[in-house]
Short mmCIF file of C-alpha atoms in Angstrom, two decimals:
data_model
loop_
_atom_site.label_atom_id
_atom_site.label_comp_id
_atom_site.label_asym_id
_atom_site.label_seq_id
_atom_site.Cartn_x
_atom_site.Cartn_y
_atom_site.Cartn_z
CA MET Q 1 -28.92 -3.81 2.28
CA TRP Q 2 -29.48 -4.59 -1.11
CA ALA Q 3 -33.21 -5.48 -1.44
CA SER Q 4 -34.18 -2.07 -0.64
CA THR Q 5 -31.29 -0.06 -2.15
CA THR Q 6 -32.75 2.66 -4.00
CA GLY Q 7 -29.27 4.89 -4.25
CA LEU Q 8 -25.24 3.87 -4.51
CA ALA Q 9 -24.75 0.26 -3.09
CA HIS Q 10 -21.09 0.47 -2.05
CA GLY Q 11 -20.14 3.23 -4.24
CA ARG Q 12 -21.52 1.29 -7.25
CA PRO Q 13 -24.47 3.20 -9.22
CA LEU Q 14 -27.80 1.10 -10.07
CA LEU Q 15 -27.97 -0.31 -13.50
CA GLY Q 16 -29.71 1.86 -15.52
CA GLY Q 17 -28.91 5.06 -13.58
CA GLU Q 18 -26.67 7.94 -14.37
CA ARG Q 19 -23.24 6.51 -14.22
CA PRO Q 20 -19.98 8.30 -15.60
CA GLY Q 21 -18.20 6.57 -18.48
CA PRO Q 22 -15.22 5.41 -18.91
CA VAL Q 23 -12.49 7.92 -19.56
CA GLY Q 24 -12.26 8.65 -23.26
CA LEU Q 25 -8.97 8.65 -25.43
CA GLY Q 26 -9.26 12.33 -26.22
CA PRO Q 27 -6.95 14.49 -28.24
CA GLY Q 28 -3.51 12.80 -26.90
CA ALA Q 29 -0.59 14.63 -26.25
CA GLU Q 30 2.66 16.03 -27.65
CA ALA Q 31 5.89 14.97 -25.44
CA TYR Q 32 9.50 14.60 -27.02
CA GLY Q 33 8.64 15.98 -30.46
CA GLU Q 34 6.12 13.13 -30.86
CA ARG Q 35 2.28 12.69 -30.80
CA TRP Q 36 1.31 10.49 -28.12
CA GLU Q 37 -2.15 8.82 -28.06
CA ARG Q 38 -2.10 8.85 -24.41
CA VAL Q 39 0.52 9.36 -21.62
CA VAL Q 40 0.00 6.21 -19.30
CA ILE Q 41 2.31 5.68 -16.57
CA PHE Q 42 1.97 2.23 -14.82
CA LEU Q 43 3.30 1.60 -11.49
CA ASP Q 44 4.34 -1.92 -10.30
CA MET Q 45 4.97 -2.24 -6.67
CA ASN Q 46 8.05 -4.49 -6.22
CA ALA Q 47 7.53 -7.58 -4.06
CA PHE Q 48 5.10 -5.15 -2.44
CA PHE Q 49 3.85 -7.52 0.49
CA VAL Q 50 7.36 -8.07 1.47
CA ASN Q 51 8.20 -4.55 1.56
CA VAL Q 52 5.19 -3.29 3.51
CA GLU Q 53 6.54 -6.11 6.20
CA ALA Q 54 9.71 -4.67 5.92
CA ARG Q 55 8.76 -1.61 7.04
CA ALA Q 56 7.19 -2.90 9.92
CA LYS Q 57 10.09 -5.10 10.71
CA PRO Q 58 13.33 -3.27 9.44
CA TRP Q 59 15.38 -6.47 9.91
CA LEU Q 60 13.96 -8.12 6.89
CA ARG Q 61 15.45 -5.49 4.63
CA GLY Q 62 17.94 -7.59 1.91
CA LYS Q 63 16.95 -10.63 3.56
CA PRO Q 64 15.34 -13.45 1.67
CA VAL Q 65 11.58 -13.40 2.82
CA LEU Q 66 8.69 -15.48 2.06
CA VAL Q 67 5.07 -13.93 2.45
CA VAL Q 68 2.71 -16.88 2.82
CA GLY Q 69 -1.02 -17.17 3.12
CA SER Q 70 -0.81 -18.56 6.62
CA ARG Q 71 1.68 -19.85 9.13
CA LYS Q 72 -0.81 -22.44 10.42
CA ALA Q 73 -2.17 -23.56 7.06
CA ARG Q 74 -0.64 -25.28 3.80
CA SER Q 75 -0.64 -22.48 1.66
CA VAL Q 76 1.02 -20.67 -1.17
CA VAL Q 77 3.66 -18.04 -1.12
CA ALA Q 78 1.69 -14.60 -1.69
CA ALA Q 79 5.06 -13.02 -2.34
CA CYS Q 80 8.72 -13.22 -1.90
CA SER Q 81 11.60 -10.81 -1.87
CA TYR Q 82 14.18 -10.67 -4.52
CA GLU Q 83 16.83 -12.69 -2.51
CA THR Q 84 14.60 -15.93 -2.63
CA ARG Q 85 13.89 -15.73 -6.60
CA LYS Q 86 17.66 -16.68 -7.38
CA PHE Q 87 17.05 -19.97 -5.48
CA GLY Q 88 14.05 -20.54 -7.93
CA VAL Q 89 11.28 -19.13 -5.53
CA LYS Q 90 7.94 -17.56 -7.36
CA SER Q 91 4.86 -16.14 -6.02
CA GLY Q 92 2.09 -18.87 -5.87
CA MET Q 93 4.14 -21.96 -5.67
CA PRO Q 94 3.32 -24.13 -2.62
CA SER Q 95 5.06 -22.60 0.62
CA GLU Q 96 6.87 -26.17 1.76
CA GLU Q 97 8.19 -26.39 -2.06
CA ALA Q 98 9.58 -22.41 -1.86
CA ARG Q 99 11.08 -23.40 1.83
CA ARG Q 100 12.89 -26.44 0.29
CA LEU Q 101 14.25 -24.01 -2.28
CA CYS Q 102 15.52 -21.53 0.03
CA ARG Q 103 15.84 -22.96 3.39
CA ASP Q 104 17.15 -19.73 4.86
CA ALA Q 105 14.00 -17.78 3.99
CA ILE Q 106 12.47 -15.88 6.52
CA VAL Q 107 8.62 -16.94 6.45
CA VAL Q 108 5.89 -13.93 7.18
CA PRO Q 109 2.28 -14.55 7.43
CA ALA Q 110 0.43 -12.49 5.21
CA ASP Q 111 -1.83 -9.54 6.48
CA ILE Q 112 -3.70 -8.20 3.99
CA PRO Q 113 -5.25 -5.17 5.70
CA LYS Q 114 -1.72 -4.00 6.31
CA TYR Q 115 -1.11 -4.18 2.64
CA THR Q 116 -4.48 -2.65 1.77
CA HIS Q 117 -3.87 0.13 3.75
CA ALA Q 118 -0.33 0.62 2.13
CA ILE Q 119 -1.95 0.54 -1.44
CA ARG Q 120 -4.54 3.16 -0.55
CA GLU Q 121 -1.78 5.17 0.47
CA VAL Q 122 0.04 4.90 -2.75
CA VAL Q 123 -3.35 5.48 -4.56
CA ALA Q 124 -3.97 8.78 -2.47
CA ARG Q 125 -0.34 9.83 -3.89
CA ALA Q 126 -1.37 8.90 -7.24
CA HIS Q 127 -4.33 11.16 -7.60
CA ASN Q 128 -1.91 14.02 -6.98
CA TYR Q 129 -0.95 13.53 -10.67
CA THR Q 130 -3.95 12.73 -12.21
CA PRO Q 131 -7.66 11.93 -11.37
CA VAL Q 132 -7.69 8.85 -13.92
CA VAL Q 133 -5.80 6.13 -11.61
CA GLU Q 134 -6.93 2.40 -12.45
CA ILE Q 135 -6.16 -0.06 -9.79
CA THR Q 136 -5.65 -3.23 -11.62
CA SER Q 137 -4.52 -5.09 -8.69
CA ILE Q 138 -3.63 -4.91 -5.40
CA ASP Q 139 0.14 -3.97 -6.31
CA GLU Q 140 -0.17 -2.27 -9.64
CA LEU Q 141 -1.82 1.23 -10.51
CA ALA Q 142 -1.95 2.72 -13.92
CA LEU Q 143 -2.27 6.35 -14.09
CA ASP Q 144 -3.50 8.34 -17.34
CA ALA Q 145 -1.35 11.47 -17.29
CA THR Q 146 -2.13 12.75 -20.61
CA THR Q 147 -3.44 15.85 -19.64
CA THR Q 148 -1.79 16.43 -16.47
CA PHE Q 149 2.16 15.45 -17.04
CA ARG Q 150 3.18 18.83 -18.32
CA ARG Q 151 2.99 20.38 -14.53
CA TRP Q 152 6.02 18.15 -14.11
CA GLY Q 153 7.75 18.73 -17.14
CA THR Q 154 7.93 15.84 -19.48
CA PRO Q 155 6.21 11.93 -19.09
CA ARG Q 156 9.20 10.94 -17.33
CA ASP Q 157 9.63 13.95 -14.88
CA CYS Q 158 5.98 13.04 -13.76
CA ALA Q 159 6.45 9.43 -13.48
CA ALA Q 160 9.99 9.86 -11.62
CA ALA Q 161 8.31 12.54 -9.01
CA PHE Q 162 5.58 10.16 -8.45
CA ALA Q 163 8.39 7.19 -8.00
CA ARG Q 164 9.89 9.61 -5.53
CA GLU Q 165 7.21 9.92 -3.65
CA VAL Q 166 6.38 6.20 -3.22
CA ARG Q 167 9.90 5.28 -2.51
CA GLU Q 168 10.91 8.13 -0.46
CA ASP Q 169 7.97 9.35 1.52
CA LEU Q 170 6.45 5.79 1.92
CA GLY Q 171 9.44 3.67 1.95
CA LEU Q 172 8.21 1.18 -0.78
CA PRO Q 173 10.24 0.31 -3.57
CA CYS Q 174 8.56 0.44 -7.23
CA SER Q 175 9.16 0.15 -11.14
CA LEU Q 176 7.26 2.50 -13.52
CA GLY Q 177 6.73 2.31 -16.97
CA VAL Q 178 5.55 5.00 -19.31
CA ALA Q 179 3.98 4.46 -22.67
CA PRO Q 180 1.28 5.55 -25.08
CA ASN Q 181 -1.18 2.83 -23.74
CA LYS Q 182 -1.52 0.77 -20.82
CA MET Q 183 -0.48 -2.68 -22.29
CA MET Q 184 2.79 -1.06 -23.24
CA ALA Q 185 3.31 0.81 -20.30
CA LYS Q 186 3.12 -2.46 -18.29
CA VAL Q 187 5.66 -4.16 -20.47
CA ALA Q 188 7.94 -0.92 -19.72
CA ALA Q 189 7.46 -1.08 -15.99
CA GLY Q 190 8.48 -5.01 -15.86
CA LEU Q 191 11.76 -4.13 -17.90
CA GLU Q 192 13.76 -2.82 -15.09
CA LYS Q 193 13.04 -4.19 -11.35
CA PRO Q 194 13.51 -3.12 -8.88
CA ASN Q 195 13.00 0.49 -8.83
CA GLY Q 196 13.29 1.01 -12.32
CA LEU Q 197 11.69 3.90 -14.53
CA THR Q 198 11.34 3.00 -18.59
CA VAL Q 199 9.89 5.38 -20.94
CA LEU Q 200 8.63 3.80 -24.50
CA ARG Q 201 7.93 6.41 -26.94
CA PRO Q 202 5.56 5.95 -29.57
CA SER Q 203 8.50 5.81 -32.25
CA GLN Q 204 10.20 3.53 -30.05
CA LEU Q 205 7.50 0.82 -30.15
CA GLU Q 206 8.02 -0.93 -33.17
CA PRO Q 207 11.40 -1.71 -32.97
CA PHE Q 208 11.30 -2.62 -29.51
CA LEU Q 209 8.66 -5.17 -30.18
CA GLU Q 210 10.15 -6.47 -33.03
CA GLU Q 211 12.46 -8.92 -31.11
CA LEU Q 212 10.52 -9.06 -27.83
CA PRO Q 213 8.92 -12.50 -26.98
CA ALA Q 214 5.11 -12.55 -27.44
CA THR Q 215 4.78 -14.24 -23.95
CA GLU Q 216 6.11 -10.75 -22.66
CA LEU Q 217 3.07 -9.27 -23.30
CA PRO Q 218 0.45 -9.25 -20.30
CA GLY Q 219 -2.39 -12.10 -21.10
CA ILE Q 220 0.04 -14.44 -23.24
CA GLY Q 221 0.98 -17.14 -21.49
CA ASP Q 222 3.02 -20.33 -21.69
CA LYS Q 223 0.09 -22.09 -23.63
CA LEU Q 224 -0.96 -19.39 -25.93
CA GLY Q 225 2.66 -18.58 -26.42
CA GLU Q 226 3.12 -22.17 -27.73
CA HIS Q 227 0.17 -22.12 -29.89
CA LEU Q 228 1.45 -18.92 -31.52
CA ARG Q 229 5.07 -20.16 -31.98
CA ARG Q 230 3.56 -22.78 -33.98
CA LEU Q 231 1.99 -20.27 -36.32
CA GLY Q 232 5.21 -18.67 -36.79
CA ALA Q 233 4.69 -15.95 -34.18
CA SER Q 234 7.23 -16.41 -31.34
CA THR Q 235 7.98 -12.50 -30.98
CA CYS Q 236 5.59 -9.51 -31.20
CA GLY Q 237 7.04 -8.39 -34.31
CA GLN Q 238 5.97 -11.50 -36.25
CA LEU Q 239 2.75 -11.67 -34.33
CA GLY Q 240 1.99 -8.34 -35.42
CA ARG Q 241 2.69 -9.42 -39.35
CA LEU Q 242 0.43 -12.58 -38.94
CA PRO Q 243 -2.38 -12.23 -41.42
CA LEU Q 244 -5.87 -11.33 -39.45
CA SER Q 245 -7.45 -14.25 -41.42
CA ARG Q 246 -4.76 -16.69 -39.88
CA LEU Q 247 -5.22 -15.53 -36.33
CA LYS Q 248 -9.02 -15.27 -36.75
CA ALA Q 249 -9.47 -18.86 -38.02
CA ARG Q 250 -7.13 -20.05 -34.88
CA PHE Q 251 -8.53 -18.04 -32.08
CA GLY Q 252 -11.81 -16.51 -33.37
CA ILE Q 253 -12.56 -13.37 -32.54
CA VAL Q 254 -9.61 -13.00 -30.21
CA GLY Q 255 -7.56 -12.91 -33.40
CA ASP Q 256 -8.04 -8.93 -34.00
CA VAL Q 257 -7.14 -8.31 -30.14
CA LEU Q 258 -3.88 -10.53 -30.66
CA GLN Q 259 -2.82 -8.63 -34.04
CA ASP Q 260 -3.27 -5.36 -32.11
CA MET Q 261 -1.19 -6.68 -29.09
CA GLY Q 262 1.59 -7.58 -31.55
CA ARG Q 263 1.73 -4.05 -32.79
CA GLY Q 264 1.50 -2.68 -29.26
CA ILE Q 265 -1.76 -1.33 -29.93
CA ASP Q 266 -4.11 -1.23 -26.63
CA ARG Q 267 -7.39 1.04 -27.22
CA ARG Q 268 -8.56 0.41 -23.66
CA PRO Q 269 -9.32 3.27 -21.87
CA LEU Q 270 -8.09 3.25 -18.05
CA MET Q 271 -11.02 2.54 -15.85
CA ALA Q 272 -10.84 4.99 -12.77
CA HIS Q 273 -12.59 3.99 -9.26
CA TYR Q 274 -16.16 4.99 -10.38
CA ASP Q 275 -15.81 3.46 -13.85
CA TYR Q 276 -15.31 -0.03 -12.41
CA GLU Q 277 -17.21 -2.70 -14.91
CA GLU Q 278 -19.84 -4.93 -13.35
CA ALA Q 279 -18.43 -7.96 -11.95
CA LYS Q 280 -18.43 -11.07 -13.92
CA SER Q 281 -18.33 -13.47 -11.51
CA VAL Q 282 -17.80 -13.82 -7.76
CA GLY Q 283 -15.65 -16.61 -6.42
CA ASN Q 284 -13.66 -18.22 -3.94
CA THR Q 285 -11.02 -21.30 -3.25
CA ILE Q 286 -9.60 -22.55 -0.25
CA THR Q 287 -6.19 -24.38 0.11
CA LEU Q 288 -7.01 -26.69 2.94
CA ASN Q 289 -4.65 -26.69 6.06
CA ARG Q 290 -3.81 -30.58 4.75
CA ASP Q 291 -5.11 -33.10 2.58
CA THR Q 292 -8.26 -33.89 3.58
CA TYR Q 293 -10.13 -37.40 3.25
CA ASP Q 294 -13.28 -36.42 5.61
CA ALA Q 295 -16.30 -36.14 3.61
CA ALA Q 296 -18.20 -34.21 6.18
CA GLU Q 297 -15.81 -32.09 6.66
CA LEU Q 298 -15.43 -31.29 3.31
CA ARG Q 299 -19.11 -30.60 2.87
CA ARG Q 300 -18.74 -28.10 5.49
CA THR Q 301 -15.87 -26.48 4.21
CA PHE Q 302 -17.59 -26.04 0.90
CA LEU Q 303 -20.79 -24.72 2.51
CA TRP Q 304 -18.85 -22.16 4.38
CA LEU Q 305 -17.40 -21.24 0.94
CA CYS Q 306 -20.48 -20.98 -0.65
CA GLU Q 307 -21.86 -18.99 2.40
CA ARG Q 308 -18.77 -16.49 1.58
CA VAL Q 309 -19.57 -16.15 -1.86
CA ALA Q 310 -22.81 -15.68 -1.46
CA ARG Q 311 -22.21 -12.87 1.13
CA ARG Q 312 -19.71 -11.16 -1.25
CA LEU Q 313 -22.61 -11.34 -4.08
CA ARG Q 314 -25.32 -9.68 -1.74
CA GLY Q 315 -22.79 -7.02 -0.59
CA GLU Q 316 -22.28 -6.08 -4.07
CA GLY Q 317 -26.00 -6.12 -4.65
CA TYR Q 318 -25.67 -9.20 -7.31
CA CYS Q 319 -27.29 -12.35 -7.83
CA GLY Q 320 -26.35 -15.02 -10.28
CA ARG Q 321 -27.51 -18.30 -11.89
CA CYS Q 322 -24.78 -19.91 -13.22
CA VAL Q 323 -22.57 -21.99 -10.23
CA TYR Q 324 -19.01 -23.54 -10.65
CA ALA Q 325 -17.49 -25.73 -8.44
CA VAL Q 326 -13.66 -26.94 -8.41
CA ALA Q 327 -11.76 -29.23 -6.58
CA ARG Q 328 -8.03 -30.20 -6.57
CA TYR Q 329 -6.77 -33.49 -5.43
CA PRO Q 330 -3.56 -34.08 -3.49
CA ASP Q 331 -1.90 -34.75 -6.58
CA PHE Q 332 -2.76 -31.48 -8.16
CA TYR Q 333 -5.13 -32.91 -10.61
CA THR Q 334 -8.16 -30.47 -10.59
CA VAL Q 335 -11.86 -31.23 -11.62
CA GLY Q 336 -14.49 -28.40 -12.32
CA ARG Q 337 -17.79 -28.37 -13.36
CA SER Q 338 -20.46 -25.61 -13.86
CA HIS Q 339 -24.30 -25.60 -14.13
CA ARG Q 340 -26.89 -22.80 -15.19
CA LEU Q 341 -29.78 -22.74 -13.17
CA SER Q 342 -33.24 -21.52 -14.19
CA HIS Q 343 -33.28 -18.78 -11.40
CA TYR Q 344 -31.10 -16.65 -9.96
CA VAL Q 345 -29.51 -17.12 -6.09
CA ASP Q 346 -27.71 -15.17 -3.52
CA GLU Q 347 -28.05 -17.17 -0.66
CA GLY Q 348 -25.51 -19.65 0.45
CA MET Q 349 -27.35 -22.63 0.73
CA ASP Q 350 -28.96 -22.18 -2.52
CA VAL Q 351 -25.49 -21.83 -3.89
CA PHE Q 352 -24.27 -24.93 -2.08
CA ARG Q 353 -27.26 -27.14 -3.27
CA ALA Q 354 -26.61 -26.10 -6.80
CA ALA Q 355 -22.76 -26.29 -6.48
CA TRP Q 356 -21.97 -29.39 -4.34
CA PRO Q 357 -23.56 -32.26 -6.88
CA LEU Q 358 -21.20 -30.72 -9.10
CA LEU Q 359 -18.42 -32.11 -7.56
CA PRO Q 360 -17.15 -35.72 -8.10
CA LYS Q 361 -18.76 -38.30 -5.34
CA ASP Q 362 -15.36 -39.68 -4.75
CA LEU Q 363 -13.59 -36.47 -2.61
CA GLY Q 364 -13.55 -38.23 0.43
CA GLU Q 365 -11.50 -41.33 -0.67
CA ARG Q 366 -9.22 -39.30 -3.26
CA GLY Q 367 -8.53 -36.63 -0.69
CA VAL Q 368 -8.63 -32.90 -1.49
CA ARG Q 369 -6.23 -30.25 -1.32
CA MET Q 370 -8.29 -27.17 -2.96
CA LEU Q 371 -11.90 -26.37 -2.86
CA GLY Q 372 -13.30 -23.39 -4.60
CA VAL Q 373 -16.67 -22.29 -5.72
CA SER Q 374 -18.10 -18.97 -8.00
CA VAL Q 375 -21.19 -17.65 -9.52
CA SER Q 376 -21.45 -15.99 -12.93
CA MET Q 377 -23.97 -14.89 -15.13
CA LEU Q 378 -24.79 -11.98 -12.32
CA LEU Q 379 -27.82 -9.96 -12.40
CA TYR Q 380 -27.55 -6.52 -10.70
CA HIS Q 381 -29.78 -5.37 -8.22
CA CYS Q 382 -32.26 -8.59 -8.20
CA LYS Q 383 -35.06 -8.65 -6.35
CA PRO Q 384 -36.88 -11.45 -4.65
CA GLY Q 385 -39.67 -13.04 -6.48
CA ASN Q 386 -42.08 -14.11 -4.49
CA LEU Q 387 -43.43 -13.66 -0.75
CA PHE Q 388 -41.56 -16.26 0.88
CA GLU Q 389 -38.42 -15.02 -0.76
CA ILE Q 390 -39.12 -11.85 0.63
CA ARG Q 391 -39.23 -13.12 3.92
CA ARG Q 392 -36.18 -15.04 3.58
CA ASP Q 393 -34.35 -12.15 1.95
CA ARG Q 394 -35.28 -9.87 4.83
CA PHE Q 395 -33.77 -12.57 7.17
CA THR Q 396 -30.87 -12.79 5.37
CA ALA Q 397 -30.67 -9.08 4.88
CA THR Q 398 -30.68 -8.94 9.06
CA LEU Q 399 -27.53 -11.60 9.27
CA ASP Q 400 -25.80 -9.33 6.73
CA GLU Q 401 -26.11 -6.37 8.91
CA LEU Q 402 -25.12 -7.82 11.85
CA ASN Q 403 -22.12 -9.40 10.55
CA ARG Q 404 -21.43 -6.08 8.96
CA ARG Q 405 -21.92 -4.43 12.26
CA TYR Q 406 -20.38 -6.76 14.63
CA GLY Q 407 -17.56 -8.28 12.03
CA ARG Q 408 -17.31 -11.40 9.76
CA GLY Q 409 -18.21 -14.46 11.43
CA ALA Q 410 -20.31 -12.62 14.32
CA LEU Q 411 -23.23 -15.20 13.30
CA GLU Q 412 -22.45 -18.27 10.87
CA ARG Q 413 -24.80 -21.10 10.28
CA ALA Q 414 -24.68 -23.31 13.40
CA GLU Q 415 -23.33 -26.24 10.76
CA LEU Q 416 -20.30 -24.19 10.36
CA LEU Q 417 -19.17 -23.57 13.97
CA PRO Q 418 -17.17 -27.02 14.50
CA GLY Q 419 -13.96 -28.11 12.70
CA LEU Q 420 -13.49 -24.86 11.17
CA PRO Q 421 -10.10 -23.70 12.74
CA GLY Q 422 -9.10 -19.86 12.14
CA GLY Q 423 -6.35 -21.21 9.93
CA LEU Q 424 -9.01 -21.77 7.16
CA TYR Q 425 -10.11 -18.20 7.03
CA GLU Q 426 -6.64 -16.93 6.75
CA THR Q 427 -5.86 -18.79 3.43
CA VAL Q 428 -8.66 -18.06 1.46
CA LYS Q 429 -7.90 -16.08 -1.58
CA ALA Q 430 -10.36 -13.73 -3.28
CA GLY Q 431 -10.21 -11.01 -5.60
CA TRP Q 432 -9.20 -7.85 -3.92
CA HIS Q 433 -11.04 -4.89 -4.67
CA PRO Q 434 -10.64 -1.16 -3.52
CA GLY Q 435 -13.71 -1.10 -2.07
CA MET K 1 12.14 -14.99 12.96
CA ASP K 2 9.85 -16.08 15.61
CA VAL K 3 6.37 -15.05 15.85
CA VAL K 4 4.20 -15.41 18.95
CA ASP K 5 0.60 -14.38 18.97
CA LEU K 6 -0.35 -12.68 22.31
CA GLY K 7 -3.95 -11.37 22.06
CA ASP K 8 -3.44 -9.52 25.61
CA SER K 9 -5.21 -6.67 26.63
CA VAL K 10 -2.14 -4.03 27.56
CA ARG K 11 -2.10 -0.53 29.24
CA VAL K 12 -0.63 1.91 26.52
CA GLY K 13 0.78 5.15 26.72
CA ALA K 14 0.28 7.20 23.74
CA ILE K 15 0.39 10.93 22.74
CA PHE K 16 -1.40 12.91 20.08
CA GLU K 17 1.12 14.39 18.03
CA GLU K 18 0.50 18.08 16.36
CA SER K 19 -0.57 16.42 13.17
CA GLY K 20 -3.27 14.91 15.18
CA ARG K 21 -2.08 11.39 14.73
CA LEU K 22 -1.89 9.06 17.83
CA LYS K 23 1.78 7.66 18.68
CA PRO K 24 2.11 4.91 21.44
CA VAL K 25 5.14 5.44 23.41
CA TRP K 26 4.97 2.93 26.04
CA PHE K 27 3.05 -0.33 26.88
CA ALA K 28 3.27 -2.66 29.91
CA TYR K 29 3.93 -6.11 29.44
CA ASP K 30 4.86 -9.09 31.43
CA GLY K 31 5.34 -6.90 34.57
CA ARG K 32 7.48 -4.57 32.69
CA ARG K 33 7.13 -1.11 31.03
CA LEU K 34 8.61 -1.10 27.52
CA ALA K 35 9.41 2.10 25.72
CA VAL K 36 8.80 2.16 22.22
CA GLU K 37 11.68 3.09 20.26
CA ARG K 38 10.08 3.55 16.83
CA VAL K 39 6.55 3.31 15.50
CA THR K 40 7.72 1.20 12.44
CA TYR K 41 4.30 1.03 10.37
CA SER K 42 0.67 2.15 11.20
CA TRP K 43 -2.44 0.75 9.32
CA ARG K 44 -6.11 0.73 9.86
CA ASP K 45 -8.65 -2.02 9.68
CA ARG K 46 -12.12 -2.59 10.41
CA ASP K 47 -14.03 -5.32 12.38
CA GLY K 48 -17.44 -5.01 11.74
CA ASP K 49 -18.20 -1.04 12.25
CA VAL K 50 -15.37 -0.82 14.61
CA LYS K 51 -12.29 1.04 13.09
CA ILE K 52 -8.92 -0.80 14.71
CA LEU K 53 -5.82 1.32 14.41
CA HIS K 54 -2.77 -0.81 14.40
CA TYR K 55 0.80 0.08 15.25
CA ALA K 56 4.13 -1.94 14.43
CA VAL K 57 6.64 -0.93 17.11
CA LYS K 58 10.19 -1.72 18.00
CA VAL K 59 11.63 -2.32 21.20
CA GLY K 60 14.95 -3.65 21.08
CA GLY K 61 15.13 -6.58 18.44
CA THR K 62 11.44 -7.24 18.96
CA VAL K 63 8.78 -5.79 16.79
CA TYR K 64 5.28 -5.61 18.68
CA GLU K 65 1.86 -5.18 16.94
CA LEU K 66 -0.36 -2.96 19.11
CA ALA K 67 -4.04 -2.50 18.14
CA LEU K 68 -6.28 0.19 19.45
CA ASP K 69 -10.34 -0.60 19.23
CA THR K 70 -11.54 2.86 18.75
CA SER K 71 -14.93 2.24 20.05
CA THR K 72 -13.80 0.91 23.44
CA LEU K 73 -10.50 2.81 23.39
CA SER K 74 -8.87 -0.53 24.70
CA TRP K 75 -5.47 -1.82 23.15
CA ARG K 76 -4.56 -5.27 22.52
CA LEU K 77 -1.04 -6.75 21.99
CA GLU K 78 -1.41 -8.72 19.03
CA ARG K 79 1.67 -10.59 18.58
CA SER K 80 5.52 -10.02 18.37
CA TYR K 81 8.35 -10.79 16.05
CA VAL K 82 11.78 -11.51 17.50
CA GLU K 83 14.62 -10.80 14.71
#
């Protein structure tokens, strides 16, 4: 219970206490007759959810498969097999649209605990190759093998041995990239899918980047790419040569980062488990089973979301004072507003009271497809300020403990009990954390 | 593929392998004893404090998901997937 925690809370060291810093860049390594700043191996699990499902249900192999948020709910495609992609199906698109594009697709409901278990198996294997393993998402890892790759020979040998373990022992296809930094290793991993292994040596970076479209770099999407194109930087080579003054004038402090990206420079150290940065915000969104026009149901659903966000805040030992509420109408028009409070909150009703008024009043009239709430400007290990808060805090902590012991939803606010079919829970998206 | 949610309590015969792993070998369902041909996948989950072990098992053209509640040692047949 966070209010009385004096040691590690969920494996996270307290602020101000001793905590290991990020792994430094170190002296680098020699490989292939070249100096490598670091040897980073990036692992991208190919169609991860689909392939985990195919391990459990072998007949899915080689078939067009969609893994969707929920069978009951209208939801989005969480993952799709390569066989569906030739029909234009992409992860993140509404599942109805994906089914329209690929009518023969086999639809499988997502089972997150199954995938979490699978990635933990992969992480355990990764630790045989280096202690510095960064989990960048539920289906991507980065390994800093600068000081360990020689045990297997070259960086390619090291990556190949790891890939073999994942593919043969765990039965999961994956693509790997090896490069002197994480950004370029990720780009390399994306070059050959599925089951590829691409090594980009330091001396190969410049010619490789010369013709690479800037939008192929992680973090440069279509919109930013369009801005860069107008500045004359369609490729990474052009981006790297743009004068810093022009980039800074257009993008501010991000100008430095963009120029580095164009040159293939990424100085960020890998963050191993124990180095995870403090969270910047905690939030949840929900895509409703159907467009909802019932204002009372929307209010209840939003309160449920706020309770969920607050429980996650408390679970991680945070409170926050900036709330953000977002709603998406059936025509996909999205409205979002934030508000800074004068005090910190970590209780569901407090988050709700601050966030609900930020949403438009006409939600029930226009209908809602998606709702979301997040809390930022976080403070770690905050304590209640007065006697009343201490009492309420103890009460909340007891509820949290009961829910932890008996499972989420063991105790809920009475207002939330009716009208929330189980399907709603299945469609909630939250940032995944190795926990 | 047809997915059927079941959620029934079932009798399961399981063996502990030399490695210490638990492996379901048969389960009773719908008045029949179904022999497990293969455990295709297994994973762990938690429900509060309770550790749940899940097994996807193949019987003919169907994959069944069995779940063992390690606090009560009771098995549940969660759902079936028919090819």
